[in-house]
């Protein structure tokens, strides 16, 4: 399970949404689409992070045969903070806050455009 007291994910790679496993596709709600798909390093286990049209899905591989899924609906967040740079040498960060898990952070080293993710979360929070 995810320890939300140390919930920082460092994105290492962006993947094509066509590469999403069928087990994850089957968990999507009606009319929910995966918008962004990333691989993250999170000691001690790797994770996949999916930003969908409605929520964040985190798949952690403590045991490759039995992944753990965590679902974070955008509508449950109360605030978010973004550092988005167009400079490849600088990191980008997304921090999300809610009453239940306090804060969850995503670090995007390199040149990532977070505008679509920001728009999805902003629309859900209001």
Short mmCIF file of C-alpha atoms in Angstrom, two decimals:
data_model
loop_
_atom_site.label_atom_id
_atom_site.label_comp_id
_atom_site.label_asym_id
_atom_site.label_seq_id
_atom_site.Cartn_x
_atom_site.Cartn_y
_atom_site.Cartn_z
CA UNK A 1 0.00 0.00 0.00
CA UNK A 2 1.09 3.57 -0.55
CA UNK A 3 2.51 5.37 2.46
CA UNK A 4 0.94 8.80 2.05
CA UNK A 5 3.23 10.32 4.66
CA UNK A 6 6.08 9.97 2.15
CA UNK A 7 4.08 10.28 -1.03
CA UNK A 8 6.56 11.62 -3.56
CA UNK A 9 6.76 10.08 -7.00
CA UNK A 10 9.66 10.89 -9.33
CA UNK A 11 8.58 10.47 -12.92
CA UNK A 12 11.25 8.75 -14.99
CA UNK A 13 9.52 8.22 -18.32
CA UNK A 14 6.40 9.07 -20.28
CA UNK A 15 4.68 6.16 -22.00
CA UNK A 16 2.16 5.95 -24.79
CA UNK A 17 -1.38 5.46 -23.54
CA UNK A 18 -1.58 2.57 -26.01
CA UNK A 19 0.81 0.61 -23.74
CA UNK A 20 -1.59 0.45 -20.79
CA UNK A 21 -2.24 -3.05 -19.51
CA UNK A 22 -5.66 -4.59 -20.09
CA UNK A 23 -6.13 -5.04 -16.34
CA UNK A 24 -5.95 -1.27 -15.88
CA UNK A 25 -8.16 -0.55 -18.91
CA UNK A 26 -10.82 -2.78 -17.34
CA UNK A 27 -10.85 -0.58 -14.20
CA UNK A 28 -11.75 2.61 -16.02
CA UNK A 29 -15.23 4.02 -15.46
CA UNK A 30 -17.63 4.63 -18.32
CA UNK A 31 -16.37 7.48 -20.51
CA UNK A 32 -13.14 7.72 -18.51
CA UNK A 33 -10.01 8.01 -20.64
CA UNK A 34 -6.33 7.84 -19.81
CA UNK A 35 -4.81 11.20 -20.67
CA UNK A 36 -1.19 10.78 -19.51
CA UNK A 37 0.77 7.64 -18.61
CA UNK A 38 4.06 7.78 -16.69
CA UNK A 39 6.56 5.46 -15.05
CA UNK A 40 7.79 6.57 -11.63
CA UNK A 41 10.63 5.61 -9.34
CA UNK A 42 9.46 5.39 -5.79
CA UNK A 43 11.79 3.61 -3.42
CA UNK A 44 11.69 0.70 -2.96
CA UNK A 45 9.21 -0.20 -5.73
CA UNK A 46 8.52 1.14 -9.22
CA UNK A 47 5.09 2.50 -10.06
CA UNK A 48 2.97 3.46 -13.02
CA UNK A 49 1.03 6.71 -12.74
CA UNK A 50 -1.98 7.32 -14.94
CA UNK A 51 -3.77 10.63 -15.13
CA UNK A 52 -7.25 9.94 -16.47
CA UNK A 53 -10.07 12.29 -17.28
CA UNK A 54 -11.45 11.75 -13.73
CA UNK A 55 -8.70 10.61 -11.37
CA UNK A 56 -5.13 9.52 -10.78
CA UNK A 57 -4.48 5.77 -10.81
CA UNK A 58 -1.22 4.60 -9.24
CA UNK A 59 -0.14 1.02 -9.82
CA UNK A 60 2.70 -0.09 -7.52
CA UNK A 61 4.65 -3.28 -8.18
CA UNK A 62 5.80 -4.60 -4.80
CA UNK A 63 5.16 -8.04 -6.28
CA UNK A 64 5.07 -8.09 -10.11
CA UNK A 65 2.39 -10.79 -10.01
CA UNK A 66 0.17 -8.82 -7.63
CA UNK A 67 0.22 -5.05 -8.30
CA UNK A 68 -1.42 -2.65 -5.85
CA UNK A 69 -3.79 -0.02 -7.26
CA UNK A 70 -4.55 3.32 -5.64
CA UNK A 71 -7.29 5.60 -6.98
CA UNK A 72 -7.29 9.33 -6.27
CA UNK A 73 -10.32 11.19 -7.70
CA UNK A 74 -9.58 14.77 -8.72
CA UNK A 75 -12.82 15.92 -7.08
CA UNK A 76 -11.47 14.98 -3.62
CA UNK A 77 -8.54 17.38 -3.81
CA UNK A 78 -8.99 20.78 -2.20
CA UNK A 79 -5.92 22.56 -3.57
CA UNK A 80 -2.92 22.03 -5.80
CA UNK A 81 0.39 23.67 -6.56
CA UNK A 82 2.35 23.47 -9.81
CA UNK A 83 5.89 24.39 -10.82
CA UNK A 84 6.02 24.02 -14.61
CA UNK A 85 9.15 25.05 -16.48
CA UNK A 86 9.82 24.90 -20.20
CA UNK A 87 13.53 24.51 -19.47
CA UNK A 88 14.78 20.92 -19.79
CA UNK A 89 17.33 21.46 -17.00
CA UNK A 90 14.69 22.33 -14.42
CA UNK A 91 12.24 20.01 -12.71
CA UNK A 92 8.49 20.35 -12.77
CA UNK A 93 6.39 19.57 -9.73
CA UNK A 94 2.76 18.91 -9.01
CA UNK A 95 1.54 18.86 -5.40
CA UNK A 96 -2.03 17.90 -4.56
CA UNK A 97 -3.70 18.42 -1.19
CA UNK A 98 -6.80 16.90 0.39
CA UNK A 99 -8.17 16.16 3.84
CA UNK A 100 -7.52 12.44 3.74
CA UNK A 101 -3.92 11.95 2.52
CA UNK A 102 -2.62 15.47 3.24
CA UNK A 103 -0.24 15.90 0.28
CA UNK A 104 0.90 13.82 -2.66
CA UNK A 105 3.72 15.03 -4.91
CA UNK A 106 4.87 14.24 -8.40
CA UNK A 107 8.27 15.40 -9.65
CA UNK A 108 8.79 15.58 -13.40
CA UNK A 109 12.52 16.04 -14.14
CA UNK A 110 13.12 17.50 -17.57
CA UNK A 111 10.78 19.10 -20.05
CA UNK A 112 7.18 18.04 -19.37
CA UNK A 113 4.11 20.05 -20.27
CA UNK A 114 1.67 19.71 -17.38
CA UNK A 115 -1.01 22.02 -18.81
CA UNK A 116 -3.50 19.23 -19.61
CA UNK A 117 -3.15 17.69 -16.14
CA UNK A 118 -3.53 21.15 -14.55
CA UNK A 119 -6.69 21.74 -16.57
CA UNK A 120 -8.25 18.40 -15.54
CA UNK A 121 -7.55 18.96 -11.85
CA UNK A 122 -8.60 22.62 -11.98
CA UNK A 123 -11.93 21.74 -13.58
CA UNK A 124 -12.63 19.11 -10.90
CA UNK A 125 -11.65 21.30 -7.94
CA UNK A 126 -13.51 24.33 -9.26
#
